[in-house]
Amino acid sequence: MSSNDEILRRLKELEAENAQLRRHINLPGKTETKPTTTHVAMWKGHPVIRFEGAFRPFGLGLRKAAIILEKIDDVRFFVDNNRQHIAGAPDGDEPA
């Protein structure tokens, strides 16, 4: 088997492995393998809501959650107009 044949064989193996891995992660337009869950807890005597799923877990306090509810239409607009960036978006809540 020539070196070129070996490279093509290995490439085919890697493509198959890549396809299998993609089925197990959250990609836009695909169903998440790990559902998003919420948990209400207390932090320093204040209620917080925690989100866990196919992303780094995060939480919101009552004040921030109330602001999001007030501006939910703006949040929907923001997500709808930036869907093409979801797959590559960082997990952080601050701009890089």
mmCIF file of N, CA, C and O in Angstrom:
data_model
loop_
_atom_site.group_PDB
_atom_site.id
_atom_site.type_symbol
_atom_site.label_atom_id
_atom_site.label_comp_id
_atom_site.label_asym_id
_atom_site.label_seq_id
_atom_site.Cartn_x
_atom_site.Cartn_y
_atom_site.Cartn_z
ATOM 1 N N MET A 1 0.855 -1.178 0.000
ATOM 2 C CA MET A 1 0.000 0.000 0.000
ATOM 3 C C MET A 1 0.895 1.234 0.000
ATOM 4 O O MET A 1 1.825 1.338 0.788
ATOM 5 N N SER A 2 0.601 2.154 -0.887
ATOM 6 C CA SER A 2 1.419 3.369 -0.980
ATOM 7 C C SER A 2 1.102 4.321 0.165
ATOM 8 O O SER A 2 0.090 4.199 0.849
ATOM 9 N N SER A 3 1.984 5.260 0.351
ATOM 10 C CA SER A 3 1.810 6.267 1.392
ATOM 11 C C SER A 3 0.523 7.069 1.175
ATOM 12 O O SER A 3 -0.184 7.384 2.117
ATOM 13 N N ASN A 4 0.230 7.357 -0.086
ATOM 14 C CA ASN A 4 -0.980 8.101 -0.413
ATOM 15 C C ASN A 4 -2.237 7.299 -0.054
ATOM 16 O O ASN A 4 -3.208 7.843 0.470
ATOM 17 N N ASP A 5 -2.218 5.994 -0.340
ATOM 18 C CA ASP A 5 -3.352 5.129 0.020
ATOM 19 C C ASP A 5 -3.542 5.095 1.533
ATOM 20 O O ASP A 5 -4.666 5.105 2.032
ATOM 21 N N GLU A 6 -2.435 5.045 2.251
ATOM 22 C CA GLU A 6 -2.496 5.025 3.719
ATOM 23 C C GLU A 6 -3.093 6.328 4.250
ATOM 24 O O GLU A 6 -3.909 6.328 5.165
ATOM 25 N N ILE A 7 -2.705 7.430 3.676
ATOM 26 C CA ILE A 7 -3.238 8.739 4.088
ATOM 27 C C ILE A 7 -4.739 8.803 3.817
ATOM 28 O O ILE A 7 -5.520 9.246 4.665
ATOM 29 N N LEU A 8 -5.163 8.343 2.649
ATOM 30 C CA LEU A 8 -6.590 8.354 2.318
ATOM 31 C C LEU A 8 -7.387 7.429 3.237
ATOM 32 O O LEU A 8 -8.502 7.755 3.644
ATOM 33 N N ARG A 9 -6.825 6.272 3.582
ATOM 34 C CA ARG A 9 -7.496 5.351 4.499
ATOM 35 C C ARG A 9 -7.663 6.002 5.871
ATOM 36 O O ARG A 9 -8.731 5.978 6.462
ATOM 37 N N ARG A 10 -6.588 6.613 6.347
ATOM 38 C CA ARG A 10 -6.631 7.266 7.672
ATOM 39 C C ARG A 10 -7.602 8.448 7.660
ATOM 40 O O ARG A 10 -8.329 8.664 8.620
ATOM 41 N N LEU A 11 -7.638 9.198 6.569
ATOM 42 C CA LEU A 11 -8.565 10.319 6.446
ATOM 43 C C LEU A 11 -10.007 9.829 6.539
ATOM 44 O O LEU A 11 -10.835 10.425 7.224
ATOM 45 N N LYS A 12 -10.295 8.722 5.867
ATOM 46 C CA LYS A 12 -11.639 8.150 5.898
ATOM 47 C C LYS A 12 -12.016 7.724 7.323
ATOM 48 O O LYS A 12 -13.132 7.940 7.778
ATOM 49 N N GLU A 13 -11.063 7.116 8.029
ATOM 50 C CA GLU A 13 -11.289 6.714 9.427
ATOM 51 C C GLU A 13 -11.585 7.937 10.301
ATOM 52 O O GLU A 13 -12.491 7.922 11.131
ATOM 53 N N LEU A 14 -10.796 9.000 10.113
ATOM 54 C CA LEU A 14 -10.991 10.214 10.914
ATOM 55 C C LEU A 14 -12.325 10.888 10.605
ATOM 56 O O LEU A 14 -12.991 11.405 11.510
ATOM 57 N N GLU A 15 -12.725 10.881 9.333
ATOM 58 C CA GLU A 15 -14.021 11.453 8.973
ATOM 59 C C GLU A 15 -15.159 10.677 9.624
ATOM 60 O O GLU A 15 -16.125 11.264 10.107
ATOM 61 N N ALA A 16 -15.052 9.358 9.672
ATOM 62 C CA ALA A 16 -16.081 8.537 10.316
ATOM 63 C C ALA A 16 -16.118 8.820 11.818
ATOM 64 O O ALA A 16 -17.194 8.949 12.417
ATOM 65 N N GLU A 17 -14.940 8.934 12.428
ATOM 66 C CA GLU A 17 -14.874 9.240 13.851
ATOM 67 C C GLU A 17 -15.463 10.621 14.137
ATOM 68 O O GLU A 17 -16.205 10.813 15.096
ATOM 69 N N ASN A 18 -15.143 11.594 13.290
ATOM 70 C CA ASN A 18 -15.657 12.952 13.435
ATOM 71 C C ASN A 18 -17.184 12.959 13.338
ATOM 72 O O ASN A 18 -17.869 13.620 14.119
ATOM 73 N N ALA A 19 -17.733 12.224 12.373
ATOM 74 C CA ALA A 19 -19.193 12.151 12.215
ATOM 75 C C ALA A 19 -19.832 11.558 13.458
ATOM 76 O O ALA A 19 -20.888 12.027 13.912
ATOM 77 N N GLN A 20 -19.206 10.535 14.026
ATOM 78 C CA GLN A 20 -19.743 9.915 15.237
ATOM 79 C C GLN A 20 -19.713 10.902 16.409
ATOM 80 O O GLN A 20 -20.686 11.010 17.160
ATOM 81 N N LEU A 21 -18.628 11.654 16.556
ATOM 82 C CA LEU A 21 -18.530 12.635 17.634
ATOM 83 C C LEU A 21 -19.565 13.743 17.477
ATOM 84 O O LEU A 21 -20.142 14.201 18.465
ATOM 85 N N ARG A 22 -19.817 14.173 16.247
ATOM 86 C CA ARG A 22 -20.807 15.226 16.005
ATOM 87 C C ARG A 22 -22.204 14.804 16.430
ATOM 88 O O ARG A 22 -23.013 15.624 16.820
ATOM 89 N N ARG A 23 -22.485 13.514 16.333
ATOM 90 C CA ARG A 23 -23.806 13.036 16.757
ATOM 91 C C ARG A 23 -23.971 13.132 18.265
ATOM 92 O O ARG A 23 -25.083 13.096 18.768
ATOM 93 N N HIS A 24 -22.877 13.267 19.001
ATOM 94 C CA HIS A 24 -22.920 13.282 20.459
ATOM 95 C C HIS A 24 -22.750 14.662 21.074
ATOM 96 O O HIS A 24 -22.677 14.776 22.279
ATOM 97 N N ILE A 25 -22.647 15.698 20.256
ATOM 98 C CA ILE A 25 -22.513 17.048 20.797
ATOM 99 C C ILE A 25 -23.640 17.913 20.286
ATOM 100 O O ILE A 25 -24.326 17.573 19.334
ATOM 101 N N ASN A 26 -23.805 19.059 20.922
ATOM 102 C CA ASN A 26 -24.868 19.993 20.546
ATOM 103 C C ASN A 26 -24.418 20.856 19.375
ATOM 104 O O ASN A 26 -23.504 21.646 19.500
ATOM 105 N N LEU A 27 -25.061 20.675 18.229
ATOM 106 C CA LEU A 27 -24.794 21.494 17.063
ATOM 107 C C LEU A 27 -26.069 22.228 16.689
ATOM 108 O O LEU A 27 -27.169 21.725 16.929
ATOM 109 N N PRO A 28 -25.974 23.426 16.093
ATOM 110 C CA PRO A 28 -27.181 24.135 15.691
ATOM 111 C C PRO A 28 -28.054 23.256 14.801
ATOM 112 O O PRO A 28 -27.566 22.576 13.915
ATOM 113 N N GLY A 29 -29.333 23.258 15.091
ATOM 114 C CA GLY A 29 -30.270 22.481 14.295
ATOM 115 C C GLY A 29 -30.364 21.023 14.706
ATOM 116 O O GLY A 29 -31.116 20.263 14.148
ATOM 117 N N LYS A 30 -29.576 20.611 15.687
ATOM 118 C CA LYS A 30 -29.617 19.227 16.168
ATOM 119 C C LYS A 30 -30.153 19.209 17.592
ATOM 120 O O LYS A 30 -30.035 20.162 18.335
ATOM 121 N N THR A 31 -30.737 18.100 17.970
ATOM 122 C CA THR A 31 -31.234 17.934 19.332
ATOM 123 C C THR A 31 -30.050 17.729 20.270
ATOM 124 O O THR A 31 -29.129 16.984 19.959
ATOM 125 N N GLU A 32 -30.092 18.383 21.407
ATOM 126 C CA GLU A 32 -29.023 18.237 22.388
ATOM 127 C C GLU A 32 -29.036 16.820 22.946
ATOM 128 O O GLU A 32 -30.083 16.229 23.145
ATOM 129 N N THR A 33 -27.854 16.279 23.203
ATOM 130 C CA THR A 33 -27.778 14.981 23.838
ATOM 131 C C THR A 33 -27.928 15.118 25.348
ATOM 132 O O THR A 33 -28.309 14.178 26.000
ATOM 133 N N LYS A 34 -27.634 16.296 25.877
ATOM 134 C CA LYS A 34 -27.774 16.551 27.310
ATOM 135 C C LYS A 34 -28.821 17.656 27.474
ATOM 136 O O LYS A 34 -28.591 18.799 27.080
ATOM 137 N N PRO A 35 -29.973 17.337 28.046
ATOM 138 C CA PRO A 35 -31.025 18.349 28.153
ATOM 139 C C PRO A 35 -30.639 19.476 29.116
ATOM 140 O O PRO A 35 -29.865 19.270 30.046
ATOM 141 N N THR A 36 -31.178 20.651 28.861
ATOM 142 C CA THR A 36 -30.953 21.779 29.756
ATOM 143 C C THR A 36 -31.883 21.639 30.952
ATOM 144 O O THR A 36 -33.079 21.415 30.795
ATOM 145 N N THR A 37 -31.311 21.761 32.134
ATOM 146 C CA THR A 37 -32.095 21.683 33.365
ATOM 147 C C THR A 37 -31.898 22.950 34.175
ATOM 148 O O THR A 37 -30.898 23.655 34.009
ATOM 149 N N THR A 38 -32.854 23.240 35.032
ATOM 150 C CA THR A 38 -32.754 24.391 35.933
ATOM 151 C C THR A 38 -32.927 23.923 37.365
ATOM 152 O O THR A 38 -33.633 22.937 37.632
ATOM 153 N N HIS A 39 -32.261 24.621 38.256
ATOM 154 C CA HIS A 39 -32.341 24.327 39.686
ATOM 155 C C HIS A 39 -32.374 25.654 40.427
ATOM 156 O O HIS A 39 -31.584 26.550 40.127
ATOM 157 N N VAL A 40 -33.268 25.781 41.376
ATOM 158 C CA VAL A 40 -33.315 26.980 42.211
ATOM 159 C C VAL A 40 -32.568 26.667 43.498
ATOM 160 O O VAL A 40 -32.759 25.613 44.104
ATOM 161 N N ALA A 41 -31.679 27.575 43.881
ATOM 162 C CA ALA A 41 -30.874 27.403 45.081
ATOM 163 C C ALA A 41 -30.755 28.744 45.787
ATOM 164 O O ALA A 41 -31.278 29.754 45.324
ATOM 165 N N MET A 42 -30.067 28.734 46.904
ATOM 166 C CA MET A 42 -29.819 29.959 47.652
ATOM 167 C C MET A 42 -28.326 30.245 47.615
ATOM 168 O O MET A 42 -27.497 29.338 47.667
ATOM 169 N N TRP A 43 -27.980 31.519 47.466
ATOM 170 C CA TRP A 43 -26.585 31.957 47.499
ATOM 171 C C TRP A 43 -26.513 33.184 48.385
ATOM 172 O O TRP A 43 -27.151 34.207 48.105
ATOM 173 N N LYS A 44 -25.798 33.071 49.497
ATOM 174 C CA LYS A 44 -25.680 34.156 50.475
ATOM 175 C C LYS A 44 -27.050 34.671 50.894
ATOM 176 O O LYS A 44 -27.289 35.869 51.027
ATOM 177 N N GLY A 45 -27.985 33.739 51.057
ATOM 178 C CA GLY A 45 -29.323 34.096 51.507
ATOM 179 C C GLY A 45 -30.252 34.612 50.421
ATOM 180 O O GLY A 45 -31.359 35.060 50.718
ATOM 181 N N HIS A 46 -29.831 34.572 49.165
ATOM 182 C CA HIS A 46 -30.653 35.070 48.058
ATOM 183 C C HIS A 46 -30.934 33.948 47.064
ATOM 184 O O HIS A 46 -30.061 33.130 46.780
ATOM 185 N N PRO A 47 -32.147 33.928 46.484
ATOM 186 C CA PRO A 47 -32.463 32.877 45.509
ATOM 187 C C PRO A 47 -31.737 33.102 44.184
ATOM 188 O O PRO A 47 -31.582 34.233 43.730
ATOM 189 N N VAL A 48 -31.262 32.014 43.595
ATOM 190 C CA VAL A 48 -30.637 32.028 42.277
ATOM 191 C C VAL A 48 -31.211 30.863 41.474
ATOM 192 O O VAL A 48 -31.648 29.867 42.037
ATOM 193 N N ILE A 49 -31.218 31.024 40.167
ATOM 194 C CA ILE A 49 -31.619 29.935 39.291
ATOM 195 C C ILE A 49 -30.381 29.496 38.524
ATOM 196 O O ILE A 49 -29.656 30.326 37.983
ATOM 197 N N ARG A 50 -30.108 28.182 38.541
ATOM 198 C CA ARG A 50 -28.924 27.620 37.873
ATOM 199 C C ARG A 50 -29.369 26.862 36.635
ATOM 200 O O ARG A 50 -30.382 26.177 36.645
ATOM 201 N N PHE A 51 -28.589 26.995 35.562
ATOM 202 C CA PHE A 51 -28.843 26.299 34.302
ATOM 203 C C PHE A 51 -27.682 25.345 34.047
ATOM 204 O O PHE A 51 -26.516 25.742 34.143
ATOM 205 N N GLU A 52 -28.009 24.095 33.712
ATOM 206 C CA GLU A 52 -26.995 23.096 33.386
ATOM 207 C C GLU A 52 -27.431 22.373 32.124
ATOM 208 O O GLU A 52 -28.618 22.187 31.887
ATOM 209 N N GLY A 53 -26.474 21.996 31.310
ATOM 210 C CA GLY A 53 -26.777 21.283 30.072
ATOM 211 C C GLY A 53 -25.526 21.056 29.266
ATOM 212 O O GLY A 53 -24.448 20.827 29.823
ATOM 213 N N ALA A 54 -25.635 21.155 27.940
ATOM 214 C CA ALA A 54 -24.512 20.929 27.036
ATOM 215 C C ALA A 54 -23.700 22.214 26.891
ATOM 216 O O ALA A 54 -23.402 22.664 25.789
ATOM 217 N N PHE A 55 -23.360 22.823 28.018
ATOM 218 C CA PHE A 55 -22.624 24.084 28.088
ATOM 219 C C PHE A 55 -22.094 24.215 29.506
ATOM 220 O O PHE A 55 -22.443 23.414 30.376
ATOM 221 N N ARG A 56 -21.256 25.219 29.733
ATOM 222 C CA ARG A 56 -20.752 25.463 31.081
ATOM 223 C C ARG A 56 -21.908 25.962 31.939
ATOM 224 O O ARG A 56 -22.597 26.911 31.557
ATOM 225 N N PRO A 57 -22.166 25.344 33.108
ATOM 226 C CA PRO A 57 -23.286 25.764 33.961
ATOM 227 C C PRO A 57 -23.159 27.233 34.372
ATOM 228 O O PRO A 57 -22.055 27.753 34.525
ATOM 229 N N PHE A 58 -24.307 27.889 34.532
ATOM 230 C CA PHE A 58 -24.305 29.274 34.982
ATOM 231 C C PHE A 58 -25.570 29.541 35.774
ATOM 232 O O PHE A 58 -26.511 28.762 35.770
ATOM 233 N N GLY A 59 -25.567 30.658 36.493
ATOM 234 C CA GLY A 59 -26.715 31.018 37.303
ATOM 235 C C GLY A 59 -27.041 32.489 37.196
ATOM 236 O O GLY A 59 -26.221 33.292 36.762
ATOM 237 N N LEU A 60 -28.276 32.808 37.585
ATOM 238 C CA LEU A 60 -28.746 34.189 37.598
ATOM 239 C C LEU A 60 -29.429 34.457 38.927
ATOM 240 O O LEU A 60 -30.182 33.618 39.433
ATOM 241 N N GLY A 61 -29.195 35.647 39.437
ATOM 242 C CA GLY A 61 -29.920 36.071 40.611
ATOM 243 C C GLY A 61 -31.290 36.613 40.222
ATOM 244 O O GLY A 61 -31.606 36.779 39.041
ATOM 245 N N LEU A 62 -32.087 36.895 41.212
ATOM 246 C CA LEU A 62 -33.450 37.348 40.995
ATOM 247 C C LEU A 62 -33.508 38.660 40.213
ATOM 248 O O LEU A 62 -34.326 38.814 39.302
ATOM 249 N N ARG A 63 -32.631 39.600 40.514
ATOM 250 C CA ARG A 63 -32.644 40.894 39.828
ATOM 251 C C ARG A 63 -32.327 40.751 38.333
ATOM 252 O O ARG A 63 -33.014 41.299 37.479
ATOM 253 N N LYS A 64 -31.272 39.985 38.010
ATOM 254 C CA LYS A 64 -30.927 39.789 36.598
ATOM 255 C C LYS A 64 -32.011 39.002 35.864
ATOM 256 O O LYS A 64 -32.326 39.301 34.709
ATOM 257 N N ALA A 65 -32.590 38.009 36.520
ATOM 258 C CA ALA A 65 -33.668 37.241 35.891
ATOM 259 C C ALA A 65 -34.859 38.155 35.592
ATOM 260 O O ALA A 65 -35.487 38.052 34.533
ATOM 261 N N ALA A 66 -35.166 39.077 36.498
ATOM 262 C CA ALA A 66 -36.271 40.010 36.279
ATOM 263 C C ALA A 66 -35.983 40.941 35.103
ATOM 264 O O ALA A 66 -36.879 41.239 34.299
ATOM 265 N N ILE A 67 -34.738 41.385 34.967
ATOM 266 C CA ILE A 67 -34.360 42.249 33.836
ATOM 267 C C ILE A 67 -34.514 41.493 32.522
ATOM 268 O O ILE A 67 -35.017 42.039 31.533
ATOM 269 N N ILE A 68 -34.093 40.230 32.511
ATOM 270 C CA ILE A 68 -34.237 39.422 31.294
ATOM 271 C C ILE A 68 -35.709 39.301 30.917
ATOM 272 O O ILE A 68 -36.069 39.429 29.741
ATOM 273 N N LEU A 69 -36.569 39.078 31.893
ATOM 274 C CA LEU A 69 -38.005 38.993 31.597
ATOM 275 C C LEU A 69 -38.543 40.302 31.032
ATOM 276 O O LEU A 69 -39.369 40.295 30.119
ATOM 277 N N GLU A 70 -38.074 41.428 31.564
ATOM 278 C CA GLU A 70 -38.503 42.727 31.034
ATOM 279 C C GLU A 70 -38.063 42.917 29.590
ATOM 280 O O GLU A 70 -38.748 43.576 28.803
ATOM 281 N N LYS A 71 -36.918 42.358 29.229
ATOM 282 C CA LYS A 71 -36.332 42.557 27.906
ATOM 283 C C LYS A 71 -36.318 41.276 27.070
ATOM 284 O O LYS A 71 -35.508 41.130 26.161
ATOM 285 N N ILE A 72 -37.238 40.357 27.339
ATOM 286 C CA ILE A 72 -37.248 39.063 26.662
ATOM 287 C C ILE A 72 -37.372 39.211 25.145
ATOM 288 O O ILE A 72 -36.769 38.446 24.393
ATOM 289 N N ASP A 73 -38.115 40.205 24.679
ATOM 290 C CA ASP A 73 -38.233 40.414 23.234
ATOM 291 C C ASP A 73 -36.887 40.813 22.625
ATOM 292 O O ASP A 73 -36.555 40.383 21.521
ATOM 293 N N ASP A 74 -36.104 41.622 23.347
ATOM 294 C CA ASP A 74 -34.768 41.998 22.875
ATOM 295 C C ASP A 74 -33.848 40.777 22.836
ATOM 296 O O ASP A 74 -33.037 40.634 21.917
ATOM 297 N N VAL A 75 -33.964 39.907 23.836
ATOM 298 C CA VAL A 75 -33.146 38.693 23.876
ATOM 299 C C VAL A 75 -33.506 37.790 22.696
ATOM 300 O O VAL A 75 -32.621 37.271 22.012
ATOM 301 N N ARG A 76 -34.789 37.628 22.422
ATOM 302 C CA ARG A 76 -35.219 36.815 21.278
ATOM 303 C C ARG A 76 -34.686 37.392 19.966
ATOM 304 O O ARG A 76 -34.193 36.659 19.106
ATOM 305 N N PHE A 77 -34.783 38.709 19.803
ATOM 306 C CA PHE A 77 -34.286 39.370 18.600
ATOM 307 C C PHE A 77 -32.780 39.130 18.444
ATOM 308 O O PHE A 77 -32.295 38.802 17.363
ATOM 309 N N PHE A 78 -32.042 39.287 19.546
ATOM 310 C CA PHE A 78 -30.595 39.088 19.552
ATOM 311 C C PHE A 78 -30.237 37.669 19.095
ATOM 312 O O PHE A 78 -29.388 37.476 18.229
ATOM 313 N N VAL A 79 -30.901 36.669 19.667
ATOM 314 C CA VAL A 79 -30.610 35.274 19.309
ATOM 315 C C VAL A 79 -31.011 34.993 17.871
ATOM 316 O O VAL A 79 -30.238 34.406 17.104
ATOM 317 N N ASP A 80 -32.211 35.412 17.474
ATOM 318 C CA ASP A 80 -32.679 35.157 16.114
ATOM 319 C C ASP A 80 -31.754 35.762 15.057
ATOM 320 O O ASP A 80 -31.544 35.171 13.999
ATOM 321 N N ASN A 81 -31.184 36.910 15.333
ATOM 322 C CA ASN A 81 -30.327 37.595 14.361
ATOM 323 C C ASN A 81 -28.859 37.183 14.433
ATOM 324 O O ASN A 81 -28.050 37.693 13.661
ATOM 325 N N ASN A 82 -28.536 36.284 15.348
ATOM 326 C CA ASN A 82 -27.145 35.839 15.480
ATOM 327 C C ASN A 82 -27.023 34.321 15.530
ATOM 328 O O ASN A 82 -26.004 33.796 15.974
ATOM 329 N N ARG A 83 -28.037 33.602 15.069
ATOM 330 C CA ARG A 83 -28.016 32.131 15.112
ATOM 331 C C ARG A 83 -26.795 31.537 14.416
ATOM 332 O O ARG A 83 -26.286 30.499 14.828
ATOM 333 N N GLN A 84 -26.306 32.195 13.372
ATOM 334 C CA GLN A 84 -25.165 31.661 12.631
ATOM 335 C C GLN A 84 -23.898 31.633 13.475
ATOM 336 O O GLN A 84 -22.935 30.967 13.121
ATOM 337 N N HIS A 85 -23.883 32.330 14.615
ATOM 338 C CA HIS A 85 -22.698 32.385 15.467
ATOM 339 C C HIS A 85 -22.783 31.460 16.678
ATOM 340 O O HIS A 85 -21.815 31.369 17.438
ATOM 341 N N ILE A 86 -23.896 30.782 16.874
ATOM 342 C CA ILE A 86 -24.087 29.986 18.090
ATOM 343 C C ILE A 86 -23.032 28.902 18.246
ATOM 344 O O ILE A 86 -22.468 28.731 19.324
ATOM 345 N N ALA A 87 -22.758 28.160 17.189
ATOM 346 C CA ALA A 87 -21.814 27.030 17.300
ATOM 347 C C ALA A 87 -20.433 27.479 17.761
ATOM 348 O O ALA A 87 -19.785 26.779 18.526
ATOM 349 N N GLY A 88 -19.980 28.649 17.330
ATOM 350 C CA GLY A 88 -18.641 29.106 17.686
ATOM 351 C C GLY A 88 -18.597 30.084 18.838
ATOM 352 O O GLY A 88 -17.537 30.576 19.188
ATOM 353 N N ALA A 89 -19.749 30.360 19.443
ATOM 354 C CA ALA A 89 -19.798 31.348 20.518
ATOM 355 C C ALA A 89 -19.118 30.811 21.773
ATOM 356 O O ALA A 89 -19.295 29.654 22.133
ATOM 357 N N PRO A 90 -18.339 31.664 22.454
ATOM 358 C CA PRO A 90 -17.728 31.233 23.719
ATOM 359 C C PRO A 90 -18.797 31.070 24.778
ATOM 360 O O PRO A 90 -19.906 31.594 24.664
ATOM 361 N N ASP A 91 -18.467 30.309 25.824
ATOM 362 C CA ASP A 91 -19.403 30.054 26.913
ATOM 363 C C ASP A 91 -19.569 31.258 27.834
ATOM 364 O O ASP A 91 -20.530 31.329 28.581
ATOM 365 N N GLY A 92 -18.614 32.166 27.823
ATOM 366 C CA GLY A 92 -18.628 33.270 28.779
ATOM 367 C C GLY A 92 -19.782 34.221 28.594
ATOM 368 O O GLY A 92 -20.423 34.265 27.544
ATOM 369 N N ASP A 93 -20.058 35.008 29.624
ATOM 370 C CA ASP A 93 -21.164 35.960 29.544
ATOM 371 C C ASP A 93 -20.683 37.375 29.231
ATOM 372 O O ASP A 93 -21.471 38.277 29.080
ATOM 373 N N GLU A 94 -19.386 37.556 29.120
ATOM 374 C CA GLU A 94 -18.814 38.858 28.792
ATOM 375 C C GLU A 94 -18.223 38.817 27.387
ATOM 376 O O GLU A 94 -17.665 37.792 26.991
ATOM 377 N N PRO A 95 -18.290 39.890 26.633
ATOM 378 C CA PRO A 95 -17.633 39.913 25.321
ATOM 379 C C PRO A 95 -16.129 39.703 25.458
ATOM 380 O O PRO A 95 -15.529 40.146 26.427
ATOM 381 N N ALA A 96 -15.542 39.012 24.506
ATOM 382 C CA ALA A 96 -14.092 38.728 24.569
ATOM 383 C C ALA A 96 -13.277 39.944 24.224
ATOM 384 O O ALA A 96 -13.670 40.843 23.575
#
